[in-house]
């Protein structure tokens, strides 16, 4: 290119000199040089015009030209071909993506930044009953009107999917998962999870039924064991030990069945958020009395509670959750330990904190603690009569009250279990 430019400049200088020489013959060298320049300019304008005409019809072959203009036409021509090839490739890729999305069994819906439907695949058409002729461009919340979906859509918090009964068929369950992309555009994935839901329901029903059926024989066994225990002194020594063990294990089983029933009630019953505000400070006082009885007054339990702060919810559920935490603090800390209960709020939420100065829990266990039957130390827990279900119950109760459980603990440092609630779930004294 540099070479061509240099040649073009030389040609310009040569033409001007030649023009000046010709002009010199008529005693007008300047006029001759200007004429030569004009001729050159005219030629460039003509080439420019050919370029413009060609760009207006880019499918035609490029104009024929030599030297610098030839290079310009060639350059543009190759650039255009590359562009066209890239465009074709992109169009093919887009078609492949659309075809593969169409083949998915899960529904895919693209929603623009205004919340209007842009594109969807066949599965979405079937799952959501969308019609390509009338629904394109409609707001998604106009087609999926369930208030829970609208809240989920507006929340912009899409970490967890939302499961709802299908609006087309109550027997079916759909899982919605939204992902944000581009400038506030959304991709909605819809999956039919009816089978998983049915299995989950069967599991819940099975546990509830088994626990229920176990209750009667267990009550009979415990009743007889209690009667036998009254005459334990008259039994031979090795029978006495057996009787004590049987009594201990039947009590454990009773706790287990009670906890399993409590869990399945929490899982299966619909939560009717009670409007009655609960005075948590009073509730903590009552729990403290029970916890001191459990500890045989060998622990110190301190309460710092905001007397004006109420929590909306189901009193018996909250009592069971908070008692679980306080009883754990008693069970898993040695005699003489101090347990602090705090109930307070800040600008982000309200918190019920149960803190102890016991042996603590190694951090590697923390994320598993709320799983059913998970215990840090099986032998220690069975000594304490634990079932491994307590924290699972706490987690479920909190979920039903829009809350969550935060656990911080480390070996030898004591543990702190915090129930966090949104402020919307609370009321201040004057408002009660
Ligand atoms: P469990 O019925 O066995 O008490 P939980 O679900 O209530 O079951 O607790 C799970 C495990 O967490 C317990 O087995 C225990 O090892 C541990 N844990 C709970 N609370 C505490 C605490 N305050 N200090 C130490 N360990 C605890």
Short mmCIF file of C-alpha atoms and ligand atoms in Angstrom, two decimals:
data_model
loop_
_atom_site.label_atom_id
_atom_site.label_comp_id
_atom_site.label_asym_id
_atom_site.label_seq_id
_atom_site.Cartn_x
_atom_site.Cartn_y
_atom_site.Cartn_z
CA UNK A 1 0.00 0.00 0.00
CA UNK A 2 2.85 2.34 0.93
CA UNK A 3 4.49 1.57 -2.38
CA UNK A 4 1.28 2.39 -4.26
CA UNK A 5 0.88 5.66 -2.39
CA UNK A 6 4.45 6.65 -3.16
CA UNK A 7 3.85 5.83 -6.87
CA UNK A 8 0.63 7.90 -6.82
CA UNK A 9 2.47 10.89 -5.33
CA UNK A 10 5.24 10.55 -7.96
CA UNK A 11 2.57 10.38 -10.68
CA UNK A 12 0.98 13.56 -9.28
CA UNK A 13 4.31 15.39 -9.20
CA UNK A 14 5.15 14.11 -12.72
CA UNK A 15 1.78 15.27 -14.10
CA UNK A 16 2.12 18.71 -12.52
CA UNK A 17 5.65 19.09 -13.95
CA UNK A 18 4.49 17.93 -17.39
CA UNK A 19 1.55 20.37 -17.25
CA UNK A 20 3.91 23.18 -16.20
CA UNK A 21 6.28 22.27 -19.10
CA UNK A 22 3.45 22.28 -21.62
CA UNK A 23 2.20 25.59 -20.19
CA UNK A 24 5.72 26.95 -20.49
CA UNK A 25 5.48 26.54 -24.31
CA UNK A 26 2.67 29.11 -24.18
CA UNK A 27 4.37 31.16 -21.50
CA UNK A 28 1.79 29.97 -18.90
CA UNK A 29 3.53 27.30 -16.72
CA UNK A 30 1.22 27.87 -13.74
CA UNK A 31 -1.86 27.46 -15.90
CA UNK A 32 -0.40 24.26 -17.33
CA UNK A 33 0.30 22.87 -13.81
CA UNK A 34 -3.26 23.80 -12.66
CA UNK A 35 -4.76 22.11 -15.72
CA UNK A 36 -2.80 18.93 -14.98
CA UNK A 37 -4.02 18.99 -11.37
CA UNK A 38 -7.61 19.45 -12.52
CA UNK A 39 -7.32 16.48 -14.84
CA UNK A 40 -6.01 14.31 -11.99
CA UNK A 41 -8.77 15.52 -9.66
CA UNK A 42 -11.41 14.74 -12.29
CA UNK A 43 -10.07 11.22 -12.59
CA UNK A 44 -10.28 10.66 -8.83
CA UNK A 45 -13.84 12.05 -8.72
CA UNK A 46 -14.81 9.63 -11.49
CA UNK A 47 -13.34 6.68 -9.53
CA UNK A 48 -15.14 7.85 -6.37
CA UNK A 49 -18.40 7.94 -8.27
CA UNK A 50 -17.83 4.35 -9.48
CA UNK A 51 -17.13 3.34 -5.87
CA UNK A 52 -20.35 4.94 -4.61
CA UNK A 53 -22.40 3.30 -7.37
CA UNK A 54 -20.90 -0.11 -6.58
CA UNK A 55 -21.49 0.28 -2.82
CA UNK A 56 -25.15 0.94 -3.60
CA UNK A 57 -25.34 -2.45 -5.36
CA UNK A 58 -22.74 -4.47 -3.46
CA UNK A 59 -23.77 -7.77 -5.05
CA UNK A 60 -22.31 -6.61 -8.41
CA UNK A 61 -18.68 -7.33 -9.24
CA UNK A 62 -16.32 -4.52 -8.18
CA UNK A 63 -15.38 -1.93 -10.87
CA UNK A 64 -12.18 -2.64 -12.81
CA UNK A 65 -9.34 -0.32 -11.86
CA UNK A 66 -5.57 -0.32 -11.67
CA UNK A 67 -3.05 0.86 -9.14
CA UNK A 68 -4.31 2.67 -5.98
CA UNK A 69 -8.03 2.58 -6.89
CA UNK A 70 -7.72 -1.04 -7.93
CA UNK A 71 -6.31 -1.79 -4.48
CA UNK A 72 -9.15 0.15 -2.78
CA UNK A 73 -11.84 -1.75 -4.73
CA UNK A 74 -10.15 -5.09 -4.04
CA UNK A 75 -9.81 -4.32 -0.31
CA UNK A 76 -13.47 -3.39 0.04
CA UNK A 77 -14.53 -6.41 -2.01
CA UNK A 78 -12.59 -8.85 0.24
CA UNK A 79 -13.85 -7.14 3.39
CA UNK A 80 -17.44 -7.49 2.15
CA UNK A 81 -16.94 -11.19 1.39
CA UNK A 82 -15.51 -11.82 4.85
CA UNK A 83 -18.45 -9.99 6.42
CA UNK A 84 -20.94 -12.01 4.39
CA UNK A 85 -19.23 -15.29 5.38
CA UNK A 86 -19.34 -14.27 9.08
CA UNK A 87 -23.00 -13.29 8.77
CA UNK A 88 -23.86 -16.63 7.18
CA UNK A 89 -21.99 -18.46 9.91
CA UNK A 90 -23.82 -16.49 12.61
CA UNK A 91 -27.20 -17.07 10.95
CA UNK A 92 -26.45 -20.82 10.80
CA UNK A 93 -25.41 -20.83 14.46
CA UNK A 94 -28.57 -18.96 15.44
CA UNK A 95 -30.66 -21.45 13.49
CA UNK A 96 -28.88 -24.36 15.19
CA UNK A 97 -29.45 -22.79 18.63
CA UNK A 98 -33.11 -22.24 17.83
CA UNK A 99 -33.47 -25.78 16.48
CA UNK A 100 -31.77 -27.30 19.53
CA UNK A 101 -33.94 -25.17 21.86
CA UNK A 102 -36.99 -26.38 19.98
CA UNK A 103 -35.86 -29.96 20.56
CA UNK A 104 -35.59 -29.43 24.36
CA UNK A 105 -38.22 -31.06 26.52
CA UNK A 106 -38.00 -28.08 28.91
CA UNK A 107 -39.72 -24.84 28.02
CA UNK A 108 -37.50 -21.88 27.10
CA UNK A 109 -39.01 -18.38 26.94
CA UNK A 110 -37.13 -15.19 26.07
CA UNK A 111 -38.53 -12.07 27.73
CA UNK A 112 -37.36 -8.59 26.76
CA UNK A 113 -36.42 -5.77 29.16
CA UNK A 114 -40.03 -4.53 29.22
CA UNK A 115 -41.23 -7.95 30.39
CA UNK A 116 -42.83 -8.84 27.04
CA UNK A 117 -42.61 -12.28 25.43
CA UNK A 118 -40.09 -12.33 22.60
CA UNK A 119 -39.55 -15.97 21.63
CA UNK A 120 -40.32 -19.45 23.02
CA UNK A 121 -39.85 -23.06 22.02
CA UNK A 122 -42.43 -25.80 21.37
CA UNK A 123 -42.14 -27.18 24.92
CA UNK A 124 -43.00 -23.75 26.40
CA UNK A 125 -45.96 -23.59 24.03
CA UNK A 126 -47.28 -26.87 25.47
CA UNK A 127 -46.39 -26.29 29.13
CA UNK A 128 -47.67 -22.70 29.32
CA UNK A 129 -50.30 -22.84 26.58
CA UNK A 130 -48.68 -20.01 24.61
CA UNK A 131 -49.97 -19.18 21.17
CA UNK A 132 -47.48 -17.82 18.61
CA UNK A 133 -50.17 -15.83 16.82
CA UNK A 134 -51.59 -13.92 19.78
CA UNK A 135 -49.09 -14.01 22.65
CA UNK A 136 -45.92 -12.61 21.09
CA UNK A 137 -45.25 -9.19 22.61
CA UNK A 138 -47.64 -9.77 25.54
CA UNK A 139 -46.36 -9.14 29.10
CA UNK A 140 -45.38 -12.44 30.77
CA UNK A 141 -47.23 -11.48 33.97
CA UNK A 142 -50.39 -11.08 31.90
CA UNK A 143 -50.16 -14.72 30.84
CA UNK A 144 -48.83 -16.16 34.12
CA UNK A 145 -50.92 -14.31 36.68
CA UNK A 146 -50.30 -16.42 39.79
CA UNK A 147 -49.34 -13.83 42.47
CA UNK A 148 -46.45 -16.05 43.59
CA UNK A 149 -45.04 -16.04 40.06
CA UNK A 150 -45.52 -12.26 39.78
CA UNK A 151 -43.67 -11.76 43.10
CA UNK A 152 -40.89 -14.10 41.94
CA UNK A 153 -40.66 -12.28 38.60
CA UNK A 154 -40.52 -8.84 40.25
CA UNK A 155 -38.12 -9.86 43.02
CA UNK A 156 -35.13 -10.16 40.64
CA UNK A 157 -33.81 -12.76 43.07
CA UNK A 158 -33.64 -15.88 40.96
CA UNK A 159 -31.18 -18.00 42.97
CA UNK A 160 -33.84 -20.61 43.70
CA UNK A 161 -36.45 -21.91 41.24
CA UNK A 162 -40.17 -21.53 41.95
CA UNK A 163 -42.51 -24.54 41.88
CA UNK A 164 -46.23 -23.93 41.28
CA UNK A 165 -49.22 -25.94 40.10
CA UNK A 166 -49.75 -25.45 36.38
CA UNK A 167 -52.48 -22.93 35.50
CA UNK A 168 -53.64 -25.31 32.74
CA UNK A 169 -53.84 -28.45 34.87
CA UNK A 170 -53.92 -28.38 38.71
CA UNK A 171 -52.50 -31.92 38.84
CA UNK A 172 -49.30 -30.83 37.17
CA UNK A 173 -46.43 -28.96 38.81
CA UNK A 174 -44.12 -26.63 36.92
CA UNK A 175 -40.72 -25.40 38.03
CA UNK A 176 -39.85 -21.87 36.89
CA UNK A 177 -36.26 -20.62 36.84
CA UNK A 178 -35.42 -17.16 35.52
CA UNK A 179 -31.95 -16.02 34.44
CA UNK A 180 -31.09 -12.39 33.76
CA UNK A 181 -29.01 -11.59 30.68
CA UNK A 182 -28.19 -8.63 28.42
CA UNK A 183 -29.79 -5.40 29.57
CA UNK A 184 -32.48 -6.65 31.92
CA UNK A 185 -33.65 -9.32 29.47
CA UNK A 186 -34.75 -12.60 31.01
CA UNK A 187 -34.62 -16.24 30.05
CA UNK A 188 -37.38 -18.29 31.65
CA UNK A 189 -36.89 -22.05 31.89
CA UNK A 190 -40.00 -24.10 32.60
CA UNK A 191 -39.80 -27.75 33.62
CA UNK A 192 -42.56 -30.23 34.34
CA UNK A 193 -41.66 -31.54 37.83
CA UNK A 194 -44.96 -33.35 38.52
CA UNK A 195 -43.20 -36.73 38.79
CA UNK A 196 -40.67 -35.48 41.36
CA UNK A 197 -43.48 -33.75 43.26
CA UNK A 198 -45.54 -36.94 43.26
CA UNK A 199 -42.56 -38.96 44.53
CA UNK A 200 -41.87 -36.31 47.17
CA UNK A 201 -45.52 -36.47 48.25
CA UNK A 202 -45.34 -40.28 48.41
CA UNK A 203 -42.20 -40.06 50.56
CA UNK A 204 -43.87 -37.55 52.90
CA UNK A 205 -47.05 -39.64 53.13
CA UNK A 206 -45.02 -42.80 53.74
CA UNK A 207 -43.05 -41.22 56.61
CA UNK A 208 -46.21 -39.72 58.08
CA UNK A 209 -48.07 -43.06 57.88
CA UNK A 210 -45.20 -45.13 59.28
CA UNK A 211 -44.66 -42.67 62.13
CA UNK A 212 -48.36 -42.65 62.85
CA UNK A 213 -48.60 -46.45 62.81
CA UNK A 214 -45.56 -46.77 65.09
CA UNK A 215 -47.09 -44.51 67.70
CA UNK A 216 -49.66 -46.99 69.09
CA UNK A 217 -47.38 -50.03 69.55
CA UNK A 218 -44.74 -47.73 71.02
CA UNK A 219 -47.20 -46.31 73.55
CA UNK A 220 -48.13 -49.88 74.60
CA UNK A 221 -44.46 -50.88 74.94
CA UNK A 222 -43.57 -47.75 76.91
CA UNK A 223 -46.61 -48.22 79.16
CA UNK A 224 -45.58 -51.79 80.07
CA UNK A 225 -41.92 -50.79 80.47
CA UNK A 226 -42.99 -48.06 82.88
CA UNK A 227 -45.04 -50.56 84.87
CA UNK A 228 -42.13 -53.04 84.95
CA UNK A 229 -39.79 -50.24 86.04
CA UNK A 230 -41.93 -49.77 89.16
CA UNK A 231 -40.96 -53.34 90.14
CA UNK A 232 -37.37 -53.09 88.90
CA UNK A 233 -35.93 -53.60 92.40
CA UNK A 234 -37.42 -57.06 92.51
CA UNK A 235 -35.76 -58.13 89.24
CA UNK A 236 -32.33 -59.78 88.93
CA UNK A 237 -29.47 -57.28 88.30
CA UNK A 238 -28.88 -58.18 84.60
CA UNK A 239 -32.63 -57.77 83.89
CA UNK A 240 -32.60 -54.40 85.57
CA UNK A 241 -29.90 -53.22 83.15
CA UNK A 242 -31.87 -54.58 80.21
CA UNK A 243 -35.02 -52.88 81.43
CA UNK A 244 -33.22 -49.53 81.82
CA UNK A 245 -31.83 -49.83 78.28
CA UNK A 246 -35.23 -50.76 76.83
CA UNK A 247 -36.83 -47.80 78.59
CA UNK A 248 -34.13 -45.43 77.31
CA UNK A 249 -34.46 -46.70 73.71
CA UNK A 250 -38.25 -46.63 73.71
CA UNK A 251 -38.15 -43.01 74.93
CA UNK A 252 -35.74 -42.26 72.09
CA UNK A 253 -38.05 -43.90 69.60
CA UNK A 254 -40.98 -41.90 70.95
CA UNK A 255 -38.98 -38.71 70.40
CA UNK A 256 -38.05 -39.87 66.93
CA UNK A 257 -41.65 -40.60 65.97
CA UNK A 258 -42.82 -37.30 67.45
CA UNK A 259 -40.13 -35.39 65.51
CA UNK A 260 -40.91 -37.25 62.28
CA UNK A 261 -44.60 -36.45 62.67
CA UNK A 262 -43.80 -32.81 63.43
CA UNK A 263 -41.60 -32.61 60.33
CA UNK A 264 -44.16 -34.19 58.05
CA UNK A 265 -46.86 -31.87 59.41
CA UNK A 266 -44.60 -28.93 58.59
CA UNK A 267 -43.98 -30.28 55.10
CA UNK A 268 -47.51 -31.22 54.18
CA UNK A 269 -49.78 -28.71 55.86
CA UNK A 270 -50.49 -25.36 54.23
CA UNK A 271 -49.19 -22.52 56.31
CA UNK A 272 -51.86 -20.04 57.29
CA UNK A 273 -49.80 -17.09 58.42
CA UNK A 274 -51.50 -16.21 61.66
CA UNK A 275 -52.05 -12.52 62.10
CA UNK A 276 -51.72 -12.80 65.87
CA UNK A 277 -48.44 -11.17 66.83
CA UNK A 278 -46.32 -13.19 69.27
CA UNK A 279 -44.52 -11.53 72.14
CA UNK A 280 -41.16 -13.24 71.75
CA UNK A 281 -39.76 -11.92 75.05
CA UNK A 282 -42.54 -13.76 76.91
CA UNK A 283 -42.05 -16.88 74.81
CA UNK A 284 -38.33 -16.88 75.66
CA UNK A 285 -39.14 -16.65 79.38
CA UNK A 286 -41.31 -19.76 79.10
CA UNK A 287 -38.65 -21.63 77.11
CA UNK A 288 -36.04 -20.65 79.70
CA UNK A 289 -38.10 -22.31 82.45
CA UNK A 290 -38.29 -25.58 80.46
CA UNK A 291 -34.59 -25.43 79.53
CA UNK A 292 -33.55 -24.91 83.17
CA UNK A 293 -35.67 -27.91 84.14
CA UNK A 294 -33.91 -29.96 81.42
CA UNK A 295 -30.50 -28.81 82.64
CA UNK A 296 -31.42 -29.36 86.26
CA UNK A 297 -30.41 -25.72 86.82
CA UNK A 298 -26.81 -26.57 85.95
CA UNK A 299 -26.65 -23.90 83.19
CA UNK A 300 -27.01 -20.13 83.29
CA UNK A 301 -29.53 -18.84 80.79
CA UNK A 302 -29.58 -15.08 80.13
CA UNK A 303 -32.22 -13.25 78.08
CA UNK A 304 -31.79 -9.87 76.36
CA UNK A 305 -35.03 -9.29 74.51
CA UNK A 306 -36.60 -6.27 72.87
CA UNK A 307 -39.90 -6.04 74.78
CA UNK A 308 -41.50 -3.96 72.01
CA UNK A 309 -40.71 -6.34 69.18
CA UNK A 310 -43.37 -8.88 68.15
CA UNK A 311 -43.18 -11.59 65.51
CA UNK A 312 -46.09 -12.65 63.33
CA UNK A 313 -46.49 -16.39 63.02
CA UNK A 314 -47.69 -19.69 64.40
CA UNK A 315 -46.92 -19.64 68.15
CA UNK A 316 -46.63 -23.42 68.62
CA UNK A 317 -44.27 -23.76 65.63
CA UNK A 318 -42.02 -20.92 66.76
CA UNK A 319 -41.98 -22.27 70.30
CA UNK A 320 -40.91 -25.69 69.03
CA UNK A 321 -38.16 -24.17 66.83
CA UNK A 322 -36.73 -21.86 69.50
CA UNK A 323 -36.99 -24.59 72.17
CA UNK A 324 -35.02 -26.94 69.91
CA UNK A 325 -32.18 -24.43 69.73
CA UNK A 326 -32.17 -23.67 73.46
CA UNK A 327 -32.47 -27.36 74.45
CA UNK A 328 -29.58 -28.18 72.08
CA UNK A 329 -27.50 -25.53 73.80
CA UNK A 330 -28.27 -27.23 77.11
CA UNK A 331 -27.69 -30.76 75.78
CA UNK A 332 -24.43 -30.08 73.98
CA UNK A 333 -22.66 -27.85 76.49
CA UNK A 334 -21.23 -28.99 79.81
CA UNK A 335 -22.75 -28.07 83.17
CA UNK A 336 -21.85 -24.53 84.25
CA UNK A 337 -22.01 -23.17 80.68
CA UNK A 338 -23.77 -19.90 79.91
CA UNK A 339 -26.45 -19.64 77.26
CA UNK A 340 -27.51 -16.22 75.99
CA UNK A 341 -30.81 -15.60 74.20
CA UNK A 342 -31.09 -12.32 72.28
CA UNK A 343 -34.12 -10.96 70.45
CA UNK A 344 -33.50 -7.69 68.59
CA UNK A 345 -33.78 -5.96 65.25
CA UNK A 346 -31.78 -3.67 62.99
CA UNK A 347 -32.64 -1.97 59.68
CA UNK A 348 -32.33 -5.29 57.79
CA UNK A 349 -34.40 -7.64 59.93
CA UNK A 350 -35.22 -9.18 63.30
CA UNK A 351 -33.03 -11.81 64.94
CA UNK A 352 -33.39 -14.50 67.58
CA UNK A 353 -29.94 -15.54 68.68
CA UNK A 354 -29.05 -18.57 70.84
CA UNK A 355 -25.42 -18.40 71.86
CA UNK A 356 -23.48 -20.76 74.10
CA UNK A 357 -19.92 -21.02 75.32
CA UNK A 358 -19.77 -24.79 74.96
CA UNK A 359 -17.40 -26.97 72.91
CA UNK A 360 -18.70 -25.64 69.56
CA UNK A 361 -18.91 -27.50 66.25
CA UNK A 362 -16.14 -28.00 63.73
CA UNK A 363 -16.84 -25.76 60.70
CA UNK A 364 -16.82 -28.75 58.31
CA UNK A 365 -20.14 -29.92 59.83
CA UNK A 366 -21.99 -26.62 59.69
CA UNK A 367 -23.55 -26.86 56.24
CA UNK A 368 -24.94 -30.35 56.96
CA UNK A 369 -26.47 -29.63 60.37
CA UNK A 370 -29.98 -28.93 59.10
CA UNK A 371 -30.11 -32.18 57.11
CA UNK A 372 -32.31 -34.87 58.60
CA UNK A 373 -30.52 -37.29 60.92
CA UNK A 374 -27.21 -35.46 60.63
CA UNK A 375 -25.28 -35.53 63.87
CA UNK A 376 -21.82 -34.30 64.61
CA UNK A 377 -21.07 -37.05 67.07
CA UNK A 378 -23.51 -39.95 66.95
CA UNK A 379 -22.65 -41.36 70.35
CA UNK A 380 -22.88 -38.01 72.13
CA UNK A 381 -26.23 -37.29 70.45
CA UNK A 382 -27.77 -40.62 71.36
CA UNK A 383 -26.69 -40.14 74.96
CA UNK A 384 -28.60 -36.87 74.92
CA UNK A 385 -31.66 -38.53 73.42
CA UNK A 386 -31.21 -36.54 70.19
CA UNK A 387 -32.90 -37.65 66.98
CA UNK A 388 -30.92 -35.60 64.47
CA UNK A 389 -34.18 -33.98 63.35
CA UNK A 390 -34.23 -30.92 65.62
CA UNK A 391 -32.44 -28.50 63.32
CA UNK A 392 -34.35 -29.79 60.27
CA UNK A 393 -37.55 -28.85 62.14
CA UNK A 394 -36.10 -25.42 62.97
CA UNK A 395 -35.22 -24.83 59.32
CA UNK A 396 -38.72 -25.77 58.15
CA UNK A 397 -40.45 -23.59 60.73
CA UNK A 398 -38.28 -20.62 59.78
CA UNK A 399 -38.95 -21.15 56.07
CA UNK A 400 -42.68 -20.97 56.80
CA UNK A 401 -42.07 -17.62 58.52
CA UNK A 402 -39.92 -16.21 55.67
CA UNK A 403 -36.90 -16.71 57.90
CA UNK A 404 -33.61 -18.57 57.68
CA UNK A 405 -31.16 -20.13 60.10
CA UNK A 406 -27.59 -18.85 60.33
CA UNK A 407 -25.09 -20.99 62.23
CA UNK A 408 -21.67 -19.85 63.31
CA UNK A 409 -19.50 -22.05 65.42
CA UNK A 410 -16.03 -23.41 65.64
CA UNK A 411 -14.51 -26.13 67.78
CA UNK A 412 -13.76 -24.86 71.32
CA UNK A 413 -15.39 -21.46 70.58
CA UNK A 414 -19.04 -22.09 71.40
CA UNK A 415 -21.91 -21.91 68.93
CA UNK A 416 -24.33 -19.24 67.84
CA UNK A 417 -27.61 -20.14 66.09
CA UNK A 418 -29.42 -17.10 64.65
CA UNK A 419 -32.96 -17.14 63.29
CA UNK A 420 -33.20 -14.23 60.84
CA UNK A 421 -36.63 -12.80 59.93
CA UNK A 422 -37.56 -10.02 57.51
CA UNK A 423 -38.91 -6.86 59.14
CA UNK A 424 -42.20 -7.44 57.27
CA UNK A 425 -42.77 -10.41 59.59
CA UNK A 426 -42.46 -8.25 62.73
CA UNK A 427 -44.52 -5.64 64.55
CA UNK A 428 -43.48 -3.00 67.05
CA UNK A 429 -45.27 -2.63 70.39
CA UNK A 430 -47.29 0.48 69.42
CA UNK A 431 -48.66 -1.26 66.31
CA UNK A 432 -49.98 -4.31 68.19
P1 LIG B 1 -30.28 -33.77 67.75
O1 LIG B 1 -31.66 -34.26 67.88
O2 LIG B 1 -29.26 -34.85 67.56
O3 LIG B 1 -29.92 -32.78 68.77
P2 LIG B 1 -30.25 -31.57 65.90
O4 LIG B 1 -30.68 -31.52 64.48
O5 LIG B 1 -30.98 -30.71 66.86
O6 LIG B 1 -30.27 -33.08 66.30
O7 LIG B 1 -28.71 -31.18 65.95
C1 LIG B 1 -27.80 -31.78 65.04
C2 LIG B 1 -26.44 -31.90 65.65
O8 LIG B 1 -25.88 -30.59 65.80
C3 LIG B 1 -26.46 -32.47 67.03
O9 LIG B 1 -26.41 -33.88 66.98
C4 LIG B 1 -25.22 -31.89 67.65
O10 LIG B 1 -24.10 -32.71 67.36
C5 LIG B 1 -25.04 -30.56 66.93
N1 LIG B 1 -25.44 -29.40 67.77
C6 LIG B 1 -26.62 -28.77 67.76
N2 LIG B 1 -26.62 -27.73 68.61
C7 LIG B 1 -25.41 -27.68 69.17
C8 LIG B 1 -24.76 -26.82 70.13
N3 LIG B 1 -25.39 -25.79 70.68
N4 LIG B 1 -23.48 -27.08 70.44
C9 LIG B 1 -22.81 -28.12 69.89
N5 LIG B 1 -23.36 -28.97 68.98
C10 LIG B 1 -24.63 -28.76 68.62
#
